[in-house]
PDB file of C-alpha atoms and ligand atoms in Angstrom:
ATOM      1  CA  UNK A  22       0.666   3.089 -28.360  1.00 56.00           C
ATOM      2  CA  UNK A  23       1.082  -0.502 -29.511  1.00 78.00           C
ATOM      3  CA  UNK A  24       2.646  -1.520 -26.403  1.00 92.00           C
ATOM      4  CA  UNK A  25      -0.479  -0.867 -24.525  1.00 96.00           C
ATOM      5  CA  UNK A  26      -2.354  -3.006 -27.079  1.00 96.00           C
ATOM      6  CA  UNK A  27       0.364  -5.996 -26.315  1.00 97.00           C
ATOM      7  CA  UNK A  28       0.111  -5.115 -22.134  1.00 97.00           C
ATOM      8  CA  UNK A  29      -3.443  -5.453 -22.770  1.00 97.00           C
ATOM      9  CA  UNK A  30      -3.185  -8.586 -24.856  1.00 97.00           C
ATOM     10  CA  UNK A  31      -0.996  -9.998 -21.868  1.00 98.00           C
ATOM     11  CA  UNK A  32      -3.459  -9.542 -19.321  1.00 98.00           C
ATOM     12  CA  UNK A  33      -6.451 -10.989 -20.739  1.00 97.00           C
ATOM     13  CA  UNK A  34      -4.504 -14.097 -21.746  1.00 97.00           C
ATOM     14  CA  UNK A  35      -3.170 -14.932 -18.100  1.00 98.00           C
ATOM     15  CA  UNK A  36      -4.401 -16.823 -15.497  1.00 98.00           C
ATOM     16  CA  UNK A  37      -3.720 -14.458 -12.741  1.00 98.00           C
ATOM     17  CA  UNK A  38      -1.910 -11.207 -12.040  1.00 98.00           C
ATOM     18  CA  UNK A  39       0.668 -10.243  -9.311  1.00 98.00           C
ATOM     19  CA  UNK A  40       0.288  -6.835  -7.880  1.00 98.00           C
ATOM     20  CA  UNK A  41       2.616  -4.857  -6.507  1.00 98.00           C
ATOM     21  CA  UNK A  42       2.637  -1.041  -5.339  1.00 98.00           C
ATOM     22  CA  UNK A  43       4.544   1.344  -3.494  1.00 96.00           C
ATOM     23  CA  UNK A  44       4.826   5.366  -3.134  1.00 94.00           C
ATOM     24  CA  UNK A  45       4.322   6.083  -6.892  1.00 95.00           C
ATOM     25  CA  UNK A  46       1.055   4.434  -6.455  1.00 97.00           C
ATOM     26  CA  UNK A  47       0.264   6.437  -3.394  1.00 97.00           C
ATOM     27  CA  UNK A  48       1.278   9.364  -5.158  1.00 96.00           C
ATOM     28  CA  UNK A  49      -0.441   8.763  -8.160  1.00 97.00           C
ATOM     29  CA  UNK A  50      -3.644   8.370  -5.656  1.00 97.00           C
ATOM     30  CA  UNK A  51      -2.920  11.951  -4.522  1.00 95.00           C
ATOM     31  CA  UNK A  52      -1.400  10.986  -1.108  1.00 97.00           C
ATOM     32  CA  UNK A  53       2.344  12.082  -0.987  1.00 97.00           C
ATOM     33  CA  UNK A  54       4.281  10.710   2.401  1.00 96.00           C
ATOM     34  CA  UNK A  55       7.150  12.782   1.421  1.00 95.00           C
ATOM     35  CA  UNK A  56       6.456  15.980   0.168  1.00 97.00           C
ATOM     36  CA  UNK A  57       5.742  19.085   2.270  1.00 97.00           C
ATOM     37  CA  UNK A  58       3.321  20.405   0.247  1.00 97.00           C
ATOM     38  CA  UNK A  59      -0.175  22.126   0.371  1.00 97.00           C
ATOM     39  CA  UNK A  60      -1.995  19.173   1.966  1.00 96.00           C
ATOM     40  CA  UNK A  61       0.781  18.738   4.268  1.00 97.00           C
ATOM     41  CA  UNK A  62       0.445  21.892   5.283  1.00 97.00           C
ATOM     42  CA  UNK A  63      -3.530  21.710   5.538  1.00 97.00           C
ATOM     43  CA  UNK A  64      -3.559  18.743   7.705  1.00 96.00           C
ATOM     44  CA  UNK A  65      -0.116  18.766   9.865  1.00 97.00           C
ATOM     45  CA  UNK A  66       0.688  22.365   9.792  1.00 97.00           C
ATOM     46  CA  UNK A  67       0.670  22.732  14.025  1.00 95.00           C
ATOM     47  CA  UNK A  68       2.942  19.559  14.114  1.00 96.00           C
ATOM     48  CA  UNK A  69       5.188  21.032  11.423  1.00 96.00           C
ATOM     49  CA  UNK A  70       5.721  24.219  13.787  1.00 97.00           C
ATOM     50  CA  UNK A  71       6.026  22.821  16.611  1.00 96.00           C
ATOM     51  CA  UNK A  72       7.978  19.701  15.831  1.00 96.00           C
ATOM     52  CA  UNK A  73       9.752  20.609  12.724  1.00 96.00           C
ATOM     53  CA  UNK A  74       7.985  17.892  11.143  1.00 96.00           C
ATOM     54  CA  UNK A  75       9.026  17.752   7.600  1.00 97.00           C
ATOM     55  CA  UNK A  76       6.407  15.514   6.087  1.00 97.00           C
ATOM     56  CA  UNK A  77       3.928  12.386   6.669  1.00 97.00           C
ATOM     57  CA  UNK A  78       6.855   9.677   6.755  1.00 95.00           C
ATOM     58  CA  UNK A  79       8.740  11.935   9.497  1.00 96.00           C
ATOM     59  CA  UNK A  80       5.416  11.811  11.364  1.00 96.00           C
ATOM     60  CA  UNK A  81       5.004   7.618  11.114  1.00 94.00           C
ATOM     61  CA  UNK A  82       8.355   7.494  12.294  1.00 92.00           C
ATOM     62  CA  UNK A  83       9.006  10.316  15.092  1.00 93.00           C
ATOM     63  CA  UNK A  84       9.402   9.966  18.756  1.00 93.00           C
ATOM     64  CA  UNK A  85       6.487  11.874  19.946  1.00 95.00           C
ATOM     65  CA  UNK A  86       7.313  13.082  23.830  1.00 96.00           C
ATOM     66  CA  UNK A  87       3.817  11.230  24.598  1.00 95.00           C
ATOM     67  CA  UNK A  88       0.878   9.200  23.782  1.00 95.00           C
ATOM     68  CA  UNK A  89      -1.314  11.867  23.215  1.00 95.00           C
ATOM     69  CA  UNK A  90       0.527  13.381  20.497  1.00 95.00           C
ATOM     70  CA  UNK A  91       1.228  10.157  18.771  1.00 96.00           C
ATOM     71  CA  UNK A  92      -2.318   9.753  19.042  1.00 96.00           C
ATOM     72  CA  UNK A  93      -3.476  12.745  17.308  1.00 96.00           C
ATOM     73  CA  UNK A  94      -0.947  12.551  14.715  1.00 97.00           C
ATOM     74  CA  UNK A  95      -1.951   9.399  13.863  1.00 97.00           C
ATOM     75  CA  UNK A  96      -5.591   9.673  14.022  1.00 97.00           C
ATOM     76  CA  UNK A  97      -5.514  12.536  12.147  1.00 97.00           C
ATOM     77  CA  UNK A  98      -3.623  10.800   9.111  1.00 97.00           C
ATOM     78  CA  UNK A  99      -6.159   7.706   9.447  1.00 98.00           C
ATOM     79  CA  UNK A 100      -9.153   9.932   9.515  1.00 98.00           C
ATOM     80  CA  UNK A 101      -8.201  11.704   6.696  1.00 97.00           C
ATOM     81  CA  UNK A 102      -6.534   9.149   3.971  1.00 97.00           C
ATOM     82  CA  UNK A 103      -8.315   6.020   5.353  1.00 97.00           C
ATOM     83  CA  UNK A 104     -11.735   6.353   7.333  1.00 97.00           C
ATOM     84  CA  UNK A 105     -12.631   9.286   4.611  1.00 97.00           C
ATOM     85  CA  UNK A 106     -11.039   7.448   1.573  1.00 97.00           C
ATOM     86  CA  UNK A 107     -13.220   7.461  -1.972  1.00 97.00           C
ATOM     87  CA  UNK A 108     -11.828   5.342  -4.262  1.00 97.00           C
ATOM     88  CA  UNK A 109      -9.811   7.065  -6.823  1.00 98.00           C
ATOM     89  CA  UNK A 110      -9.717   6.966 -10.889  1.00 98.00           C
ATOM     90  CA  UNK A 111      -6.645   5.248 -10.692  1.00 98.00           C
ATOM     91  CA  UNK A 112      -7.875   2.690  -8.229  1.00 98.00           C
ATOM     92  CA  UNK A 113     -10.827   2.186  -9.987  1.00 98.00           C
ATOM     93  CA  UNK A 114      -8.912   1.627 -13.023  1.00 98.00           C
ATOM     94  CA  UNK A 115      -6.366  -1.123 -11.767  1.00 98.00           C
ATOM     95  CA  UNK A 116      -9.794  -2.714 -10.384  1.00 98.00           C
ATOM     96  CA  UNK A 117     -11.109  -2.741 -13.902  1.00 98.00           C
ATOM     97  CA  UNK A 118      -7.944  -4.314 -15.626  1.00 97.00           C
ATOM     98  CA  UNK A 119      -7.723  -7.077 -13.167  1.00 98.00           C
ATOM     99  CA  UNK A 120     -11.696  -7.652 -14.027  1.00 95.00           C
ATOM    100  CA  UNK A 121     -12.592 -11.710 -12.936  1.00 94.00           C
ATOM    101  CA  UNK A 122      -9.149 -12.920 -13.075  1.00 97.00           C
ATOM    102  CA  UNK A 123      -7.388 -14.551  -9.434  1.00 98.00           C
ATOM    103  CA  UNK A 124      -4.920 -11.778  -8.591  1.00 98.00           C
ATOM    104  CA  UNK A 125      -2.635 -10.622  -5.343  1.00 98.00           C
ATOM    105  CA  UNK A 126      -1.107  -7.465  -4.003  1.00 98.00           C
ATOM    106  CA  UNK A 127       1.958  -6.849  -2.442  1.00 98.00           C
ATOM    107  CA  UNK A 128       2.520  -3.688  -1.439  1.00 97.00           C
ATOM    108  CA  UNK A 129       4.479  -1.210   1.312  1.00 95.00           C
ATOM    109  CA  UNK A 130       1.546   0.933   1.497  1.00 96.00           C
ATOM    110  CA  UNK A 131      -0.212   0.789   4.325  1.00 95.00           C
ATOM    111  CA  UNK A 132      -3.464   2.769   4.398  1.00 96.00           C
ATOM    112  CA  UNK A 133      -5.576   0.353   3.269  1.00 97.00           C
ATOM    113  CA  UNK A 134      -6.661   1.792  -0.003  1.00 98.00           C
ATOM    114  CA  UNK A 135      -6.499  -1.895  -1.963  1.00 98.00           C
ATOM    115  CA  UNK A 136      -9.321  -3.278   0.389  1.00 97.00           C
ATOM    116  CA  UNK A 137     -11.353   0.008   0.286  1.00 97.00           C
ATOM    117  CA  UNK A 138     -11.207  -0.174  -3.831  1.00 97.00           C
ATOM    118  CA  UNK A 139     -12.537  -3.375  -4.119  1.00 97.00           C
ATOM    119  CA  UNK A 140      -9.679  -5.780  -3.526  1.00 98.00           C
ATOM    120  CA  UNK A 141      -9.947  -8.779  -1.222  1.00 97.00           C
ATOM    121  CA  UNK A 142      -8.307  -8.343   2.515  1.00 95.00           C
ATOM    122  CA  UNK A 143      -7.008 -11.509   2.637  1.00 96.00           C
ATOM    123  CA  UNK A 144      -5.126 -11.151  -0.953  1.00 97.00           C
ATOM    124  CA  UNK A 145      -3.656  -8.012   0.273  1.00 97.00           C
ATOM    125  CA  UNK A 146      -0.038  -8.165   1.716  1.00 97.00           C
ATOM    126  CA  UNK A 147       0.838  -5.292   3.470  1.00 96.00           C
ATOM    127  CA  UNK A 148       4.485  -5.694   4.320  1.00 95.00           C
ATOM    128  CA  UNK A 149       5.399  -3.028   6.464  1.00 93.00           C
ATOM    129  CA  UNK A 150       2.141  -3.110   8.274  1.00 94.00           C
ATOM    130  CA  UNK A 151      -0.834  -1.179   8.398  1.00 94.00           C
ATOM    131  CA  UNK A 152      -2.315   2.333   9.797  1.00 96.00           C
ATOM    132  CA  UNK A 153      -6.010   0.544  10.551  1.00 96.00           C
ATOM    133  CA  UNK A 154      -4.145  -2.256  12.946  1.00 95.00           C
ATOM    134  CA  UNK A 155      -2.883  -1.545  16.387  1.00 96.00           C
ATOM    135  CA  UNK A 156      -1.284  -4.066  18.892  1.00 96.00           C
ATOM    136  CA  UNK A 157       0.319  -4.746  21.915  1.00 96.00           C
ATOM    137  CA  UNK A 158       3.743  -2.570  21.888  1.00 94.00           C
ATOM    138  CA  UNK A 159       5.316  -5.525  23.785  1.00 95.00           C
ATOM    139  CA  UNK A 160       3.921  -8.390  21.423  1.00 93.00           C
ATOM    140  CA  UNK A 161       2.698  -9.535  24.217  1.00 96.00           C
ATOM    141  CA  UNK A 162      -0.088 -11.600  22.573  1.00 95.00           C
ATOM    142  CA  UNK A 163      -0.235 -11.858  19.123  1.00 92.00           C
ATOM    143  CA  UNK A 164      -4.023  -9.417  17.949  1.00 94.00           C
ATOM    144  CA  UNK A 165      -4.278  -7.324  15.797  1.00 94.00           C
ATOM    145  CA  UNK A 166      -6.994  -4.858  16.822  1.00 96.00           C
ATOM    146  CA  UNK A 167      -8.771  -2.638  14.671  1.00 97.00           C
ATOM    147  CA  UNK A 168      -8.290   1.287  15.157  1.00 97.00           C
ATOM    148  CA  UNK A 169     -10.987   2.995  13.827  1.00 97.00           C
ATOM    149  CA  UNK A 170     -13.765   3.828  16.624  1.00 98.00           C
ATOM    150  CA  UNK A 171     -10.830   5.289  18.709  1.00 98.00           C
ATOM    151  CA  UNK A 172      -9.582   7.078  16.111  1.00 98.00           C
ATOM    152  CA  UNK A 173     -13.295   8.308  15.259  1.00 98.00           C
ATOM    153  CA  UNK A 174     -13.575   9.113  18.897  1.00 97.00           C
ATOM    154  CA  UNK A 175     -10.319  11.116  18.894  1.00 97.00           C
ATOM    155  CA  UNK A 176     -11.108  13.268  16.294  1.00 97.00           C
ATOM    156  CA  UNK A 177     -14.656  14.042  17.303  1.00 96.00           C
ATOM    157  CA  UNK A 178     -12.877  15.317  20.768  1.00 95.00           C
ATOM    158  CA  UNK A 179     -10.356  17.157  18.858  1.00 90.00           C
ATOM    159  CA  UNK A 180     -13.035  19.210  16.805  1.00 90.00           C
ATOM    160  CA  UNK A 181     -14.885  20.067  19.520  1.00 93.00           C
ATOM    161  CA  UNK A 182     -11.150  21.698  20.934  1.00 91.00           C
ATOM    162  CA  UNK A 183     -11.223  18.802  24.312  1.00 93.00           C
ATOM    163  CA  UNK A 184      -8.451  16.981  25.604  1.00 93.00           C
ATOM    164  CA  UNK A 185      -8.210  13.260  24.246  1.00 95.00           C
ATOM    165  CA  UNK A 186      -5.747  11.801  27.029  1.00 93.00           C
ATOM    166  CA  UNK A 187      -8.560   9.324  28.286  1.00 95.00           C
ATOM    167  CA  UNK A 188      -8.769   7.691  25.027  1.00 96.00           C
ATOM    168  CA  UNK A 189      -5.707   6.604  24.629  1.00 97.00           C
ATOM    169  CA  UNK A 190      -5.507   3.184  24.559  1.00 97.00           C
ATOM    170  CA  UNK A 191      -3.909   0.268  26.307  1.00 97.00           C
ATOM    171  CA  UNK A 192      -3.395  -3.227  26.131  1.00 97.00           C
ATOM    172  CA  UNK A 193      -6.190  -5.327  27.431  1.00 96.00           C
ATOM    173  CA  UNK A 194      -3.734  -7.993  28.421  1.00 97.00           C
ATOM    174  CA  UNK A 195      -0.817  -6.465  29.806  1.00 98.00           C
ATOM    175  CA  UNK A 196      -1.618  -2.501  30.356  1.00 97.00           C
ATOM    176  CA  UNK A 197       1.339  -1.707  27.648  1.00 97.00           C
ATOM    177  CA  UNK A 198       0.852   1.070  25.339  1.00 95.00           C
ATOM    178  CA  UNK A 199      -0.871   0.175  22.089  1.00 96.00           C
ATOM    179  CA  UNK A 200       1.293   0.792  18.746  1.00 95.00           C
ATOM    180  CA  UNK A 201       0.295   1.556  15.544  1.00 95.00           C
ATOM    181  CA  UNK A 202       1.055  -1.802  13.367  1.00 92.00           C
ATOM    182  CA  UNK A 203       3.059   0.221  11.113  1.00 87.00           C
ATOM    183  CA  UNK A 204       5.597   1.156  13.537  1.00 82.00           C
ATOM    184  CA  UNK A 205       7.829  -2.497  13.679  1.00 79.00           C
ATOM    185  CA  UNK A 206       8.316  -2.064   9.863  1.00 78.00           C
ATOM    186  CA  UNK A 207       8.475  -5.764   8.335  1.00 79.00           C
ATOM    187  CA  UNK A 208       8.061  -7.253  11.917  1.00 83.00           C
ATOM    188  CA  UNK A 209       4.413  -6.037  12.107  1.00 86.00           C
ATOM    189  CA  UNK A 210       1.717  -8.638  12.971  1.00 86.00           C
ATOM    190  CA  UNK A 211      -0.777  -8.084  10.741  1.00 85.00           C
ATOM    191  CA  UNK A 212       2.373  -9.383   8.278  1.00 86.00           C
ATOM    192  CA  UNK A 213       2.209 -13.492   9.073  1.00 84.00           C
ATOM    193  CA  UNK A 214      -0.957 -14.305   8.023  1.00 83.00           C
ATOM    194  CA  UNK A 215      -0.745 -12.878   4.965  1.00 92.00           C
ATOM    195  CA  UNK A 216       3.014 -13.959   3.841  1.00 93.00           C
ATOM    196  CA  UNK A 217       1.573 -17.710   3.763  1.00 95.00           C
ATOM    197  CA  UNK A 218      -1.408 -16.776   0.871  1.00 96.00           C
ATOM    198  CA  UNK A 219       1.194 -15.097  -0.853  1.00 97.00           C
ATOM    199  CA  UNK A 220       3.470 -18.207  -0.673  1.00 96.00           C
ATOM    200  CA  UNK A 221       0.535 -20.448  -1.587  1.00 97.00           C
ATOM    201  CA  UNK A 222      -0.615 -17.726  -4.545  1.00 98.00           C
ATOM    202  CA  UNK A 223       3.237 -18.064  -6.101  1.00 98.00           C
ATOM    203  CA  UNK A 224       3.022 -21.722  -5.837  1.00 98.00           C
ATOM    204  CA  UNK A 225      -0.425 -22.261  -7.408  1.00 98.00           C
ATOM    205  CA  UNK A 226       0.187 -20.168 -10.343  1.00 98.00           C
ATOM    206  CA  UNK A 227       3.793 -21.917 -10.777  1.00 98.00           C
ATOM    207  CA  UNK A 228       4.209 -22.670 -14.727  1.00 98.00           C
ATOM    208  CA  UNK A 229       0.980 -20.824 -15.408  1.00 98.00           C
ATOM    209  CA  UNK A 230       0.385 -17.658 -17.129  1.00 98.00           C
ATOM    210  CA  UNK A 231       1.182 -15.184 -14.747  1.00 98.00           C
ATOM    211  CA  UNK A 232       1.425 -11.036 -15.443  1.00 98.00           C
ATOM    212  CA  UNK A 233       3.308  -8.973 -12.786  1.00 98.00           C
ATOM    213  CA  UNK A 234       2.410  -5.786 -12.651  1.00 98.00           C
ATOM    214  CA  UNK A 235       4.536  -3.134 -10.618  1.00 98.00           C
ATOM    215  CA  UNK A 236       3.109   0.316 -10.038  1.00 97.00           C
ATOM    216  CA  UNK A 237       5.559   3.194  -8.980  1.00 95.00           C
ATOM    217  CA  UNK A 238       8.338   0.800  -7.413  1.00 95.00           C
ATOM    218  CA  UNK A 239      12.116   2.744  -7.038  1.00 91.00           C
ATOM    219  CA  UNK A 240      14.148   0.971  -9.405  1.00 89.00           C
ATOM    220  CA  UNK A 241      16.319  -0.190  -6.326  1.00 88.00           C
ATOM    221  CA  UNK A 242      13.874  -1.465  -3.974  1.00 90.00           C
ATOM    222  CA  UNK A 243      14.863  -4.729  -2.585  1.00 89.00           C
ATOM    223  CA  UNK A 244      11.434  -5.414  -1.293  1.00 93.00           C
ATOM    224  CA  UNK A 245       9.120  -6.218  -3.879  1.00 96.00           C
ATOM    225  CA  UNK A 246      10.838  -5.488  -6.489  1.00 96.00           C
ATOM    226  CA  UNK A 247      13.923  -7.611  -6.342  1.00 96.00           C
ATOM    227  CA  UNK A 248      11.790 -10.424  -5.468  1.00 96.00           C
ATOM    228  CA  UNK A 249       9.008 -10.007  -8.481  1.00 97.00           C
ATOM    229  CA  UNK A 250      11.811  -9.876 -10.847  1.00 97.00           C
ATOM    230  CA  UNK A 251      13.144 -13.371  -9.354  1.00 97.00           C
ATOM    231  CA  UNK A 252       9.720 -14.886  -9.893  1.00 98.00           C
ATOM    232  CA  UNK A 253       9.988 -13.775 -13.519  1.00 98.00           C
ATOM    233  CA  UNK A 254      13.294 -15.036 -14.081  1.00 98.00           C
ATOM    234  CA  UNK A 255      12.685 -18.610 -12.658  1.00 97.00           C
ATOM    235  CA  UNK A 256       8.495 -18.954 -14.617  1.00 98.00           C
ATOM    236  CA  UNK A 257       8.933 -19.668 -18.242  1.00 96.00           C
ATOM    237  CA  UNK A 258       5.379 -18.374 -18.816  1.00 98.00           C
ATOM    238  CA  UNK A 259       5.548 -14.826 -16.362  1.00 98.00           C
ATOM    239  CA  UNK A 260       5.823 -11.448 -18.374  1.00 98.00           C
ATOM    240  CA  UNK A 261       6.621  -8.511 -16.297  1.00 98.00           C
ATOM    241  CA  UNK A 262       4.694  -5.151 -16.287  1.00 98.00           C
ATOM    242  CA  UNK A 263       6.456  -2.131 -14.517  1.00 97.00           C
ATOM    243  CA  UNK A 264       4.537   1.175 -14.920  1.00 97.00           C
ATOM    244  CA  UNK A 265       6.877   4.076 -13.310  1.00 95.00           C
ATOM    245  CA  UNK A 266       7.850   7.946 -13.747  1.00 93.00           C
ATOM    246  CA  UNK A 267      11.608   7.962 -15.038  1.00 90.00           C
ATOM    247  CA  UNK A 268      12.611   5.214 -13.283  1.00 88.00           C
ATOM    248  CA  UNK A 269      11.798   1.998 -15.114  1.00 93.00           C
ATOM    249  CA  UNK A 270      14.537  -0.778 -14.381  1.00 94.00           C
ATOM    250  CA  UNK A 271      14.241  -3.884 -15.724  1.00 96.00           C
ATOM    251  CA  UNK A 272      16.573  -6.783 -14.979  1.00 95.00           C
ATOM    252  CA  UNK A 273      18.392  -8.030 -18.373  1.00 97.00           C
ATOM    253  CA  UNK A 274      17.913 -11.827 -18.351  1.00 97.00           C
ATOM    254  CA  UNK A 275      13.664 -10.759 -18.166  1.00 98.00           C
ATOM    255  CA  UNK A 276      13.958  -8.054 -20.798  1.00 97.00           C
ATOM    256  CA  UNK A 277      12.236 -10.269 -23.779  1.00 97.00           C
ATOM    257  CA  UNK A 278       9.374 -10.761 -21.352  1.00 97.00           C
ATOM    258  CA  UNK A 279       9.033  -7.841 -19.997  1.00 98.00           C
ATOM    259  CA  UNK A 280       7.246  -4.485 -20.606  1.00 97.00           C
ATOM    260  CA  UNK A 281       8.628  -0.798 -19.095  1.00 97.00           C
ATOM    261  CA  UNK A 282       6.037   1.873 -19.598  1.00 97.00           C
ATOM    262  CA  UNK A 283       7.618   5.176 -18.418  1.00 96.00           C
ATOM    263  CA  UNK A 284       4.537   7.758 -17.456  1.00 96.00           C
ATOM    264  CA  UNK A 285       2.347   8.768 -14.861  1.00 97.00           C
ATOM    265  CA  UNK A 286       0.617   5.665 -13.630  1.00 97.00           C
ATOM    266  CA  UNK A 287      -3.028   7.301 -13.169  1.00 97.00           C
ATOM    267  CA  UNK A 288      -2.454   8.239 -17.175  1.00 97.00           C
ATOM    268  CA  UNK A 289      -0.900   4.807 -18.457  1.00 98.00           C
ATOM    269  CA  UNK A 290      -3.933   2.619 -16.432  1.00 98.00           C
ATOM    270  CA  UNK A 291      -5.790   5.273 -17.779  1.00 98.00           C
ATOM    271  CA  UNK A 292      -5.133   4.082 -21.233  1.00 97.00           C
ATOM    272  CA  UNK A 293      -4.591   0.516 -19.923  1.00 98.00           C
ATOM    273  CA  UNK A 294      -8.117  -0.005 -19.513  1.00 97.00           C
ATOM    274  CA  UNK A 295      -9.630   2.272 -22.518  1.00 97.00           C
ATOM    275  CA  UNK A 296      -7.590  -0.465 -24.767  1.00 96.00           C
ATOM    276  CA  UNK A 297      -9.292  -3.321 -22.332  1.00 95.00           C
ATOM    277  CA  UNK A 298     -12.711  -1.878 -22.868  1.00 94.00           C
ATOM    278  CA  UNK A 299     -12.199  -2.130 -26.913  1.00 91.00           C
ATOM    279  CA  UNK A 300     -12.005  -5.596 -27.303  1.00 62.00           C
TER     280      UNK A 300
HETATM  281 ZN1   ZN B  13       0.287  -6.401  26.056  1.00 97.31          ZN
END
């Protein structure tokens, strides 16, 4: 395809590349928040029965009656798609492509996979928050704290068929229940820090050669989307990549810079970085 070969041409040429991913990445990962499929079944099937749970996202978002249950629903989707994570093709792949050049990622996804496949933390914007992170419920101090022995703990309790109530954790500071930082949506903490490098990433690459590349965005989202498309609009020397199944959109006034491959992202970085390899 000789729009790979120009994608391909793109990349190598710019100074640094814009990242950003959503459920089509996710999916094309092999981790589906939405479906109720085999996997679903494998992992949540006791919550599905007796909480009508209909898939992951109805999980991250449901009012459990109590701590312990929100506990080992959570633990049990952080065990399994973060703390047991091995980097996929796909991720390997985007890894590849973006090779030595500066880069950033802004993405909705929140299980961490960007830092586990070789991406930098602190060029990783995770906008709705994170599974890994927990904090305060009240905000009552500002820390994110890192999940993963308790989560570890939880599920070593829950294979051996034991109660996990004492594990449950609290806030240090004020005895509050601790929260998942994925459950305040764009308000989550582990947000702030990382909005300002993406600020100061936009503004260092302004009027340089910059490639934005979107993997598996809705055509409507607002959140990254919108926004991307505005940075390509207003920099003369941006050229937009958007890599989706059936729904490539791509804004009029950006068309002659742009690119819309239409395909299964793991396939189309697939062939992405065969073409890189050649030359
Ligand atoms: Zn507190």
């Amino acid at each position: 395809m000789c729009e790979i070969k120009e994608v391909v041409r793109k990349i190598k040429d710019c100074d640094a590349i814009l990242i950003g991913a959503s459920n089509g990445f996710s999916i094309a990962e092999g981790l589906n928040l939405f479906a109720d499929n085999q996997d679903f079944e494998d992992l949540f099937g006791d919550f599905k029965r007796k909480y009508g749970l209909r898939c992951i996202l109805h999980g991250m978002g449901a009012m459990w009656p109590n701590e312990r249950e929100k506990w080992a629903f959570w633990s049990k989707l952080i065990y399994n798609y973060c703390i047991k994570y091995k980097k996929t093709k796909t991720m390997e792949d985007l890894r590849a492509i973006v090779s030595d050049k500066d880069y950033f990622v802004v993405t909705s996804n929140g299980e961490g996979h960007f830092q586990m496949g070789g991406f930098e933390e602190s060029k990783v914007f995770e906008i709705e928050g994170k599974w890994l992170g927990m904090v305060c419920e009240k905000h009552c101090h500002k820390k994110v704290y890192s999940n993963v022995d308790i989560v570890k703990k939880i599920m070593d309790r829950h294979s051996q068929g034991k109660e996990i109530g004492d594990l449950i954790p609290v806030c240090q500071k004020c005895g509050a229940e601790m929260a998942i930082d994925m459950e305040f949506g764009l308000n989550a903490l582990s947000c702030n820090e990382k909005r300002k490098n993406y600020y100061e990433f936009i503004e260092k690459y302004h009027n340089k050669k910059i490639v934005v590349l979107e993997l598996g965005i809705g055509f409507r989202n607002q959140l990254i989307k919108a926004p991307f498309m505005d940075i390509v609009e207003r920099e003369k020397n941006a050229t937009y990549i958007t890599i989706n199944l059936g729904e490539v959109y791509i804004r009029e006034s950006i068309k002659e810079k742009s690119f819309g491959l239409d395909g299964y992202i793991e396939d189309i970085l697939g062939e992405i970085r065969e073409e890189f390899n050649k030359r």
